[in-house]
CSV table of C-alpha atoms in Angstrom, one decimal:
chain,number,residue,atom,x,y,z
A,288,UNK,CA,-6.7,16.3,-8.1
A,289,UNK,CA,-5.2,20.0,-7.2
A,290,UNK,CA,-4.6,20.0,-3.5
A,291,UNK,CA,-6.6,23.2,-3.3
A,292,UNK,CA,-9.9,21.9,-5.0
A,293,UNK,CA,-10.6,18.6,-3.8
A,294,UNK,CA,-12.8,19.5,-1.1
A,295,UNK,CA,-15.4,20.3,-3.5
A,296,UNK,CA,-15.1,18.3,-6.2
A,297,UNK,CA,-17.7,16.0,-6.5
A,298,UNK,CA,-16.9,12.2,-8.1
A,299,UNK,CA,-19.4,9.1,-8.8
A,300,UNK,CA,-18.0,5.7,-7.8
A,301,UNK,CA,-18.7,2.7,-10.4
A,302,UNK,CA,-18.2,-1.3,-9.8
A,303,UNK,CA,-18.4,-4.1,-12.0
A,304,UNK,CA,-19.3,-7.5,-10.0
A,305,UNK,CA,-18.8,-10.2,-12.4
A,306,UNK,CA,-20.4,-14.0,-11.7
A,307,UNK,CA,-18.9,-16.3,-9.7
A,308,UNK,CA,-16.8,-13.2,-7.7
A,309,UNK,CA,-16.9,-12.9,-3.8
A,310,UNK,CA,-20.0,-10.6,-3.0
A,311,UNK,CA,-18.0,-9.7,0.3
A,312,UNK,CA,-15.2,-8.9,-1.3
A,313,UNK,CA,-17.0,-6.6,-4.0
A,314,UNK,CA,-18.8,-4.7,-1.0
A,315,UNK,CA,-15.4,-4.2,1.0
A,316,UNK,CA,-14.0,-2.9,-2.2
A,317,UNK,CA,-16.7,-0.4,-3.0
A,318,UNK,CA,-16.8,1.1,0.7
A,319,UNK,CA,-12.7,0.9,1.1
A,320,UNK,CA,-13.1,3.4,-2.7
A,321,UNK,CA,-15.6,5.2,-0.9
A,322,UNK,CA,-12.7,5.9,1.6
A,323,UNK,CA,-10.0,6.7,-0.6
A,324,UNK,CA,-12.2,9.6,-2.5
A,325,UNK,CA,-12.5,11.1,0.8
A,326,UNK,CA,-9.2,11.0,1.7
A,327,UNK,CA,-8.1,12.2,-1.5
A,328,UNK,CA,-10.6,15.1,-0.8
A,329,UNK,CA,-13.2,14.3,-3.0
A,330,UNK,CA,-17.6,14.4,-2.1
A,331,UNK,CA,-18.9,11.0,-3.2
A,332,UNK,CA,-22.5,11.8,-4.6
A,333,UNK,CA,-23.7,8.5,-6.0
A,334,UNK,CA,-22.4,4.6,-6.0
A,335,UNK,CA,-23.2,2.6,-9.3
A,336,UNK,CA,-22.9,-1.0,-8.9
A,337,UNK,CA,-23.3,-3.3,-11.9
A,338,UNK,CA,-24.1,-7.1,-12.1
A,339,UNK,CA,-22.8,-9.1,-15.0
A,340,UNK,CA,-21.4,-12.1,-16.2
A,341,UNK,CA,-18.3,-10.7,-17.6
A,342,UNK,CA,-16.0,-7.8,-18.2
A,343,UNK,CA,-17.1,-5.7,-21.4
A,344,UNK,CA,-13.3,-5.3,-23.8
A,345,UNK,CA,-13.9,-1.9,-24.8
A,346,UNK,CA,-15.6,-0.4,-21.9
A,347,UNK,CA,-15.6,-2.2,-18.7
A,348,UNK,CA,-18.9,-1.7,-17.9
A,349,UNK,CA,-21.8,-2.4,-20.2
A,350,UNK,CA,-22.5,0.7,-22.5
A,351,UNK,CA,-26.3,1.3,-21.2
A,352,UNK,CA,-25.0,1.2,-17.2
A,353,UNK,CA,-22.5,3.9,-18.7
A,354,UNK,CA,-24.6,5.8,-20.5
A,355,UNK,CA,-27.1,5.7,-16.8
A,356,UNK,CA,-24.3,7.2,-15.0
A,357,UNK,CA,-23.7,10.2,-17.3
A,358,UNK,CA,-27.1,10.9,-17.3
A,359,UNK,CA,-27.1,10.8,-13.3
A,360,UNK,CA,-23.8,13.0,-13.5
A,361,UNK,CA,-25.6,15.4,-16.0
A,362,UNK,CA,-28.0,16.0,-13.5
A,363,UNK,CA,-26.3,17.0,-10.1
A,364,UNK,CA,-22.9,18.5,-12.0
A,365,UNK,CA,-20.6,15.6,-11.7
A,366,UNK,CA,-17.0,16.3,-13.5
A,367,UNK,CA,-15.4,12.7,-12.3
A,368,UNK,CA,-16.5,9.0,-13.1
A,369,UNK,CA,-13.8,6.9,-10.6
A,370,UNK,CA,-13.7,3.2,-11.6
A,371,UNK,CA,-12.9,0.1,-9.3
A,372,UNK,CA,-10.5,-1.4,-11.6
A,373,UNK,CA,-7.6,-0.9,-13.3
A,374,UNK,CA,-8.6,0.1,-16.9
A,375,UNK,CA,-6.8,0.2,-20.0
A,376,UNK,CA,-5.9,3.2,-21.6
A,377,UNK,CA,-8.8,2.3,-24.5
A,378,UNK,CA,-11.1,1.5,-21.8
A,379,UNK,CA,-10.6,4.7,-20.5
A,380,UNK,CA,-11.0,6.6,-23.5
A,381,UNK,CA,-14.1,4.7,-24.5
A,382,UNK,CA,-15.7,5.3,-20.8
A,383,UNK,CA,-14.6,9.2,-21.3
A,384,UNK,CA,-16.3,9.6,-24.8
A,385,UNK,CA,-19.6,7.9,-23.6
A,386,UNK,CA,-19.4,10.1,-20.2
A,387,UNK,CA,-18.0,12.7,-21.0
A,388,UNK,CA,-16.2,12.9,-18.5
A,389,UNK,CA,-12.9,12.9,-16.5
A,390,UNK,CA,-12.0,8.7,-15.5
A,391,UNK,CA,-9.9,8.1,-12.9
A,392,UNK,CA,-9.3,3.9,-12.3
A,393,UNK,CA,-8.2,2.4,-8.7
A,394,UNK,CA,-4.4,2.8,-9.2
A,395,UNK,CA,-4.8,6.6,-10.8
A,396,UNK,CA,-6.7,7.4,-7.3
A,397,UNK,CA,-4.6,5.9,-5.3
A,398,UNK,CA,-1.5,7.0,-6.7
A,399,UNK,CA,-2.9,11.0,-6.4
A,400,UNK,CA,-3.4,10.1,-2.5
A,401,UNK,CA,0.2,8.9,-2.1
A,402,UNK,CA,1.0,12.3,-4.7
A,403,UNK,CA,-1.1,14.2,-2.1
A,404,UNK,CA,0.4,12.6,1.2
A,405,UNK,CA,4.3,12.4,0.2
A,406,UNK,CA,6.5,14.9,2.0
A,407,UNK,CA,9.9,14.1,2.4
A,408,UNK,CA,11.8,13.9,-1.0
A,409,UNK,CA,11.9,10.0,-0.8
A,410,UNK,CA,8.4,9.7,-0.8
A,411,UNK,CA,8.2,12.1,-3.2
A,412,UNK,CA,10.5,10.7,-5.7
A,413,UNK,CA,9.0,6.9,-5.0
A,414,UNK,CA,5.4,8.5,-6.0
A,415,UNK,CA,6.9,10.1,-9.1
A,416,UNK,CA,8.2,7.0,-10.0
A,417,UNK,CA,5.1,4.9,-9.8
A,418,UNK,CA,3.4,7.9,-11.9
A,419,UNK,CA,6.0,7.9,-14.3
A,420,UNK,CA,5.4,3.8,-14.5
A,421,UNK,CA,1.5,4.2,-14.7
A,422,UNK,CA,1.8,6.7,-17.6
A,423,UNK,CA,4.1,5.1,-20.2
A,424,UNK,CA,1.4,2.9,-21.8
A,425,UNK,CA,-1.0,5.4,-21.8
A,426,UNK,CA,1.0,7.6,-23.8
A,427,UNK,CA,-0.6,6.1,-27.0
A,428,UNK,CA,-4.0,6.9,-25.8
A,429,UNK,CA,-3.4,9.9,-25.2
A,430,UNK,CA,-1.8,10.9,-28.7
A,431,UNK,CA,-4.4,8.7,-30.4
A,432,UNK,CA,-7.0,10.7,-28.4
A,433,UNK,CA,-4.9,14.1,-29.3
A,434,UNK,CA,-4.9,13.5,-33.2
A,435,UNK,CA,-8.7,12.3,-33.1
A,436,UNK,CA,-10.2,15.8,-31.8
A,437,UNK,CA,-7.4,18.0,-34.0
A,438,UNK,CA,-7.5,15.8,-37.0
A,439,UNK,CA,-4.4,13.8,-38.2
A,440,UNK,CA,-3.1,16.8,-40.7
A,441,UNK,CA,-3.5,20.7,-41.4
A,442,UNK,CA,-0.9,23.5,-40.7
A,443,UNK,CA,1.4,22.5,-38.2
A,444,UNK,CA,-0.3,19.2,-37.7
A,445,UNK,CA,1.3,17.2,-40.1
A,446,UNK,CA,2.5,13.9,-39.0
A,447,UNK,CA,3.6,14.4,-35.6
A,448,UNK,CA,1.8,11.4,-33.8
A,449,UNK,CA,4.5,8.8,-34.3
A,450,UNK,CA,7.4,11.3,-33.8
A,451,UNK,CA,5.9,12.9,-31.0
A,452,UNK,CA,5.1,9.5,-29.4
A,453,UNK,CA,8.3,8.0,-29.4
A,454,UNK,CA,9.5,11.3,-28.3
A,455,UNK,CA,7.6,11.1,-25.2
A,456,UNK,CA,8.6,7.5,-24.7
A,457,UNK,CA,11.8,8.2,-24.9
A,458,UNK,CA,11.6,11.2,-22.0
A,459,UNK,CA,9.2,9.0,-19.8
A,460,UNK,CA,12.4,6.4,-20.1
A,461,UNK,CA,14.3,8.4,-19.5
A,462,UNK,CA,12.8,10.5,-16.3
A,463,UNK,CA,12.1,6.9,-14.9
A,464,UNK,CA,15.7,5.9,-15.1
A,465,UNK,CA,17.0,9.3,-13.7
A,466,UNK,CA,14.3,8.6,-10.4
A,467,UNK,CA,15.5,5.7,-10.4
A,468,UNK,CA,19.0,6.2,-9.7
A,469,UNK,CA,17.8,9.0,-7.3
A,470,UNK,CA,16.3,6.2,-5.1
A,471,UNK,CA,19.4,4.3,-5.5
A,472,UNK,CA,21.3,7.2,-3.4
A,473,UNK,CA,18.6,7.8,-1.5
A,474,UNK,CA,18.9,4.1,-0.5
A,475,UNK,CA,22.4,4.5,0.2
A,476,UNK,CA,22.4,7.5,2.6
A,477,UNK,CA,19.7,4.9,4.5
A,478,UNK,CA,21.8,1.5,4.2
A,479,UNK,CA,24.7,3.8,6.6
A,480,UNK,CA,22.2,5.3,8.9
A,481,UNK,CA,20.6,1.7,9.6
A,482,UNK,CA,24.4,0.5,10.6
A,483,UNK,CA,25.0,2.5,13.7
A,484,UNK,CA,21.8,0.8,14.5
A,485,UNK,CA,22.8,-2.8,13.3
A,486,UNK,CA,23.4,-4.4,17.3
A,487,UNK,CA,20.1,-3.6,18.0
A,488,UNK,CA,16.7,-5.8,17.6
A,489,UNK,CA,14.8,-5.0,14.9
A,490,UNK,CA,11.0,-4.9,15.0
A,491,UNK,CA,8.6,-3.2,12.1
A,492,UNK,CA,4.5,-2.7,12.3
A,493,UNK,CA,3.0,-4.2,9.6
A,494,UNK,CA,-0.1,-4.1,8.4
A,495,UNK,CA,-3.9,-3.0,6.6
A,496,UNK,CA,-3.7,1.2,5.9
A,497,UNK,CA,-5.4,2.7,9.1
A,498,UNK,CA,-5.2,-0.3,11.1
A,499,UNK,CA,-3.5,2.1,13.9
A,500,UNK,CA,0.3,1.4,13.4
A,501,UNK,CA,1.3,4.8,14.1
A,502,UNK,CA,-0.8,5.1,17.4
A,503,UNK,CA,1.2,2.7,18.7
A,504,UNK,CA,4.4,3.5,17.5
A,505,UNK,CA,3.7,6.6,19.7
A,506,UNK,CA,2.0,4.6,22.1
A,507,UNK,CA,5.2,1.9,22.8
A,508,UNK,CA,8.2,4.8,21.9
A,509,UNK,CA,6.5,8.0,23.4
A,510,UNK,CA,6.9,9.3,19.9
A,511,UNK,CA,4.8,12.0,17.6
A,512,UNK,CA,4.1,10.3,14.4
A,513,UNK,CA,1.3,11.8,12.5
A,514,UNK,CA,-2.2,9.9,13.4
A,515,UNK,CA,-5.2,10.6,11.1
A,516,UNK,CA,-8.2,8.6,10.7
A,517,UNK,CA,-7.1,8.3,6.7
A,518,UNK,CA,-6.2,5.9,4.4
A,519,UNK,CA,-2.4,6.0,4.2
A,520,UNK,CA,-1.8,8.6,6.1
A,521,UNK,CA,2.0,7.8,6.6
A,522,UNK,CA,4.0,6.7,3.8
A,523,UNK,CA,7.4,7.5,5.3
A,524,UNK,CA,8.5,4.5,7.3
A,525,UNK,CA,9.0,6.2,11.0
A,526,UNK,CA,11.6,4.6,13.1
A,527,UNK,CA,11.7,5.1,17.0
A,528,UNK,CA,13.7,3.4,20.0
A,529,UNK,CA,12.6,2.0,22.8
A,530,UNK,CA,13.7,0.8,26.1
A,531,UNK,CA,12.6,-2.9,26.3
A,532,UNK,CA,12.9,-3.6,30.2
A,533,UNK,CA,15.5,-7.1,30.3
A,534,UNK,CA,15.9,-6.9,27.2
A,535,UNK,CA,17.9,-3.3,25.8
A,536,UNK,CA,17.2,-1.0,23.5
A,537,UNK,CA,15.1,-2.0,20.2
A,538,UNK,CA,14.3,0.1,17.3
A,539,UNK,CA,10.4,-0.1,16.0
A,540,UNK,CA,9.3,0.8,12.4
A,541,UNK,CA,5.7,2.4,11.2
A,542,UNK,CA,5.7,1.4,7.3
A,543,UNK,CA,3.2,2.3,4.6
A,544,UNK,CA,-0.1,0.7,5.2
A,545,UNK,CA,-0.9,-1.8,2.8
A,546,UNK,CA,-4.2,-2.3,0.2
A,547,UNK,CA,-6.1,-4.7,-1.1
A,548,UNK,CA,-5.6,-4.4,-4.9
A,549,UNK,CA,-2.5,-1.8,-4.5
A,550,UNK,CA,-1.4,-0.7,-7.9
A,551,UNK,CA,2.0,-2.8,-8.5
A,552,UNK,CA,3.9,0.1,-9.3
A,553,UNK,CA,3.7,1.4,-5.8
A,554,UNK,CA,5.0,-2.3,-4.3
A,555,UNK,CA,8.2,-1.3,-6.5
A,556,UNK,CA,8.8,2.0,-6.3
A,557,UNK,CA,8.1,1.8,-2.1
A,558,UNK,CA,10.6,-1.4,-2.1
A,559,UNK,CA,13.2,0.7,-1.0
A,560,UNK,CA,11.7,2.5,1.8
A,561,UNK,CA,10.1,-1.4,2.9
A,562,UNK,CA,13.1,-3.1,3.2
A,563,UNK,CA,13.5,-2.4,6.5
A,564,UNK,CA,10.6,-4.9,6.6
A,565,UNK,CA,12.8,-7.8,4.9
A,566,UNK,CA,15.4,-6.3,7.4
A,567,UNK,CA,13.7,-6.7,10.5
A,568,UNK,CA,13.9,-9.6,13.2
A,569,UNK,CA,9.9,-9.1,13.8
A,570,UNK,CA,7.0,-8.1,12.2
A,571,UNK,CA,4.4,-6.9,14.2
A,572,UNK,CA,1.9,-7.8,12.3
A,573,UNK,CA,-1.6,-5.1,13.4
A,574,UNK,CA,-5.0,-6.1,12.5
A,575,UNK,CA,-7.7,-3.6,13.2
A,576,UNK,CA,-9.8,-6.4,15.8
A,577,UNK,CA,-13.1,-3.9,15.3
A,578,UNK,CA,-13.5,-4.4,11.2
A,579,UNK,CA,-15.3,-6.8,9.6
A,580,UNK,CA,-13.3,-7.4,6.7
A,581,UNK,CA,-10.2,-8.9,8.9
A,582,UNK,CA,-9.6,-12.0,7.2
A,583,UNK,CA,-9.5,-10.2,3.8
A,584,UNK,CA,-7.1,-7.8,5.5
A,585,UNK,CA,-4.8,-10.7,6.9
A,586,UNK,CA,-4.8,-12.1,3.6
A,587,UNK,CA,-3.5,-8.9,1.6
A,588,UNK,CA,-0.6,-8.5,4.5
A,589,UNK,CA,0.6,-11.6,3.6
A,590,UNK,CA,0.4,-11.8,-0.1
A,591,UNK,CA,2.6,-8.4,0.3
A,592,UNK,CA,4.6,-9.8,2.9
A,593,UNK,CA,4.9,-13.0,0.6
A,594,UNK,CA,6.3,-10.6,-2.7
A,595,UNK,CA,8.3,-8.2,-0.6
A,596,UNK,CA,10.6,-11.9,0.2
A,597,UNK,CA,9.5,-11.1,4.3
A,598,UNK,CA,7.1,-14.1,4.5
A,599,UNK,CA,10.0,-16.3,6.4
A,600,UNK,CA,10.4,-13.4,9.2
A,601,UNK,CA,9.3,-13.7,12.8
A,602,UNK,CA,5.4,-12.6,13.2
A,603,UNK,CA,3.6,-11.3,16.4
A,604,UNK,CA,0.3,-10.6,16.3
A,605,UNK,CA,-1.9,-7.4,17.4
A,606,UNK,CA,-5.0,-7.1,17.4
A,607,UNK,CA,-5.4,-3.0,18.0
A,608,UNK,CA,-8.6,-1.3,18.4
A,609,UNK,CA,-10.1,-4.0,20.8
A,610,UNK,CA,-11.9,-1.4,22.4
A,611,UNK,CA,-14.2,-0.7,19.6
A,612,UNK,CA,-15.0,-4.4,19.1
A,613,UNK,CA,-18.8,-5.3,20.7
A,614,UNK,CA,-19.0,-8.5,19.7
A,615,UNK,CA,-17.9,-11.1,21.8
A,616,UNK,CA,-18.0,-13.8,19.3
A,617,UNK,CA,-15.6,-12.4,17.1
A,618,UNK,CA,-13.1,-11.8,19.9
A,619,UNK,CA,-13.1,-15.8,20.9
A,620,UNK,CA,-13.0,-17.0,17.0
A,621,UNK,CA,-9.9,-14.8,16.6
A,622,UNK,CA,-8.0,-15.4,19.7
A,623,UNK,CA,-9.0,-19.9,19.0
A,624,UNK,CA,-7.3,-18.9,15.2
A,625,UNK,CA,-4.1,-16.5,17.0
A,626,UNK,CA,-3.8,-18.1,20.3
A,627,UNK,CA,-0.1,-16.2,20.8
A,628,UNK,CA,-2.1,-12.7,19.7
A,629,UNK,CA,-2.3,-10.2,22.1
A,630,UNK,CA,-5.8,-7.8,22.2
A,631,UNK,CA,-4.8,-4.3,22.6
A,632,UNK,CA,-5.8,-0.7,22.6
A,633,UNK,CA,-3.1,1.9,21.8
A,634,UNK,CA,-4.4,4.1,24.0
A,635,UNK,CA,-4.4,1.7,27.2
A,636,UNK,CA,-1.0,1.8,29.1
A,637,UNK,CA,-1.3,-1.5,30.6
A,638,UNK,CA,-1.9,-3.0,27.1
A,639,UNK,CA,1.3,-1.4,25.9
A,640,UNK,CA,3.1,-2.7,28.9
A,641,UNK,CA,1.9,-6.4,27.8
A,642,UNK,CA,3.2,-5.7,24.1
A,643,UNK,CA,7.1,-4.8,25.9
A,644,UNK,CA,6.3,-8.1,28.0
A,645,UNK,CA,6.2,-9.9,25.5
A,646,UNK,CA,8.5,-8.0,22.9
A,647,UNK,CA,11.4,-8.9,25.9
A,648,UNK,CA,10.7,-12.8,25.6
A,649,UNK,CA,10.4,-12.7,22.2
A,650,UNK,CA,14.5,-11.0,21.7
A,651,UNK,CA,15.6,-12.6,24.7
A,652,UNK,CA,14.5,-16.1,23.0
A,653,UNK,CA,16.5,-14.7,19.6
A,654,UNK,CA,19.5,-14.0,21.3
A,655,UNK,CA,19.6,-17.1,23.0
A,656,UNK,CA,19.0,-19.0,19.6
A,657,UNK,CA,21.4,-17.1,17.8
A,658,UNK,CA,24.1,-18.0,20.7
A,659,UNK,CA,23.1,-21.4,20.5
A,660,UNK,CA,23.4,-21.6,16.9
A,661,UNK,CA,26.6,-19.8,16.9
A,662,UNK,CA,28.3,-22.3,19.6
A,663,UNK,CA,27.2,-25.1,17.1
A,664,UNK,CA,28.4,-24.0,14.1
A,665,UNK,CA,31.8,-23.6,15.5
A,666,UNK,CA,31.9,-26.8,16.7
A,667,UNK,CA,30.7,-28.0,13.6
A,668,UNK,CA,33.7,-26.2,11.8
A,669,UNK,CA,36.2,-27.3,14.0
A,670,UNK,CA,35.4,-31.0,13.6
A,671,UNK,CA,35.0,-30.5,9.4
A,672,UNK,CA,39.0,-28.6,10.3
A,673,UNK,CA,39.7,-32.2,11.8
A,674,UNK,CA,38.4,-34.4,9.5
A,675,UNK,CA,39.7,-33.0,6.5
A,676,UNK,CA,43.6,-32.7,8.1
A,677,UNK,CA,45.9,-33.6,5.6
A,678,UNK,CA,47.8,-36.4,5.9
């Protein structure tokens, strides 16, 4: 979507709940797409929701919900079907030919949020690299798509499908390889800047997009990270010092939120940028205490968590925006399932002065261990030096 259009262009929102699916699930979905049209600027002017007991191959949806919503487009001048799935690239062209339309799936929104957010050149090259990913198999669609409305021969037509196509295959390689070895420098430049810093604890907030992790990185270093009420909002990881009183100086992360359904593409190409999660001594893990898809959210934390290699690192637990939660219910079910969690608001100072409380046990109690274990591992190889004295 061009930056300088997508406040007014208008998009319908389609989802396919198939039987046996979580109906929760398939309603957090459908509201959390609702949020990432408007956050890639797009007007959301109707939701289509379709029940059925299985995906259709060729089209996703069933042909006569299809052909439903491009009459309902039709009617109130709608350019832009967005699909909560990832389709194939003859799904796609089917739903477009029915439609008549411009489809856009989960991953091709997300990834022109992340386009539209990016702006430092790591960020920008990690975006272009999941793009690059994302298009390479749809490179035959498109040609097929190309030779259908021109006609496979005719002056200056003649043949160039196949030649053409592994031409661009070849240049999508080959663009992909070249970003690749951009992040590899990139990566670099950040593996020295991390070492002047490598005495100090570690800690990096993790967590659900707009869950509030920036808020209190600014809230914890007196920093200025960009806060917005948007889905991914920050997708440079933003590191700060702080004092921790008894304790020294500590350096916090903000990384990339995290999404249910994130297109896999953007796990790799951010890998670089998130290994100062793997990195860390402690993930703050924030959960947003207010929404009611929490569990969901926890779940999708971990499983990235889990794939990122970080699953074995230290977790604390936040539970941020407390002050928007009413229901006292929820508040005592969480805190019997996180009993070590702490309830917070960013914006209360004596909240934040809890979270350095117990940030200085938490290093103290590290550096303690690692002493501990040092002392015994050189005992342990001074009696191996003894044992195995030759004779």
């Amino acid at each position: 979507m061009d930056e300088n259009k997508t406040s007014y262009e208008k998009v319908v929102i389609a989802g396919l709940q198939t039987s046996g699916s979580d109906s929760s699930l398939f309603e957090e979905d459908m509201q959390e797409m609702a949020m990432l049209c408007t956050t890639a600027g797009a007007v959301v002017s109707g939701v289509f929701v379709q029940k059925k007991e299985s995906i259709a191959a060729s089209t996703y949806l069933g042909e006569g919900k299809l052909h439903e919503i491009a009459s309902f487009m039709k009617d109130n001048e709608v350019k832009t079907l967005v699909i909560d799935a990832k389709l194939t690239p003859g799904q796609m062209r089917n739903i477009e030919k029915i439609t008549k339309s411009k489809v856009l799936d989960r991953s091709q929104l997300i990834l022109d949020i992340f386009a539209l957010h990016a702006k430092t050149v790591e960020a920008k090259v990690q975006v272009e690299l999941a793009q690059m990913k994302n298009i390479y198999p749809r490179l035959t669609h498109a040609w097929t798509h190309f030779s259908e409305q021109f006609g496979s021969g005719g002056i200056g037509m003649r043949g160039p499908g196949e030649k053409q196509l592994e031409v661009d295959r070849r240049l999508v390689q080959k663009k992909i390889a070249d970003l690749k070895d951009r992040l590899k420098k990139i990566e670099k430049s950040r593996v020295v800047q991390r070492k002047g810093r490598s005495d100090m604890f570690k800690a990096s907030l993790v967590g659900y997009t707009n869950v509030g992790k920036s808020s209190l990185l600014n809230a914890l270093c007196g920093s200025d990270v960009l806060v917005e009420n948007k889905l991914f909002a920050t997708l440079d990881t933003a590191t700060r010092r702080v004092f921790i009183q008894g304790a020294g100086n500590a350096v916090i992360s903000d990384t990339v939120g995290f999404l249910r359904k994130l297109p896999h593409d953007l796990v790799a190409s951010f890998r670089s940028t998130l290994s100062v999660v793997v990195e860390s001594d402690l993930l703050i893990v924030v959960l947003d205490a207010s929404s009611e898809w929490i569990d969901q959210q926890l779940e999708t934390v971990n499983l990235v968590l889990e794939e990122l290699g970080a699953a074995e690192v230290e977790k604390m637990y936040l539970f941020n925006k407390v002050d928007l939660l009413e229901d006292p219910f929820v508040r005592k079910r969480l805190q019997n399932s996180f009993p070590d969690a702490l309830f917070v608001s960013s914006m209360n100072l004596d909240d934040m002065q809890d979270v350095k409380t117990r940030l200085s046990e938490i290093i103290i109690r590290q550096r303690q261990q690692a002493a501990a274990e040092s002392i015994i591992k050189e005992k342990t190889k001074g009696l191996v030096k003894k044992i195995n004295y030759p004779l």
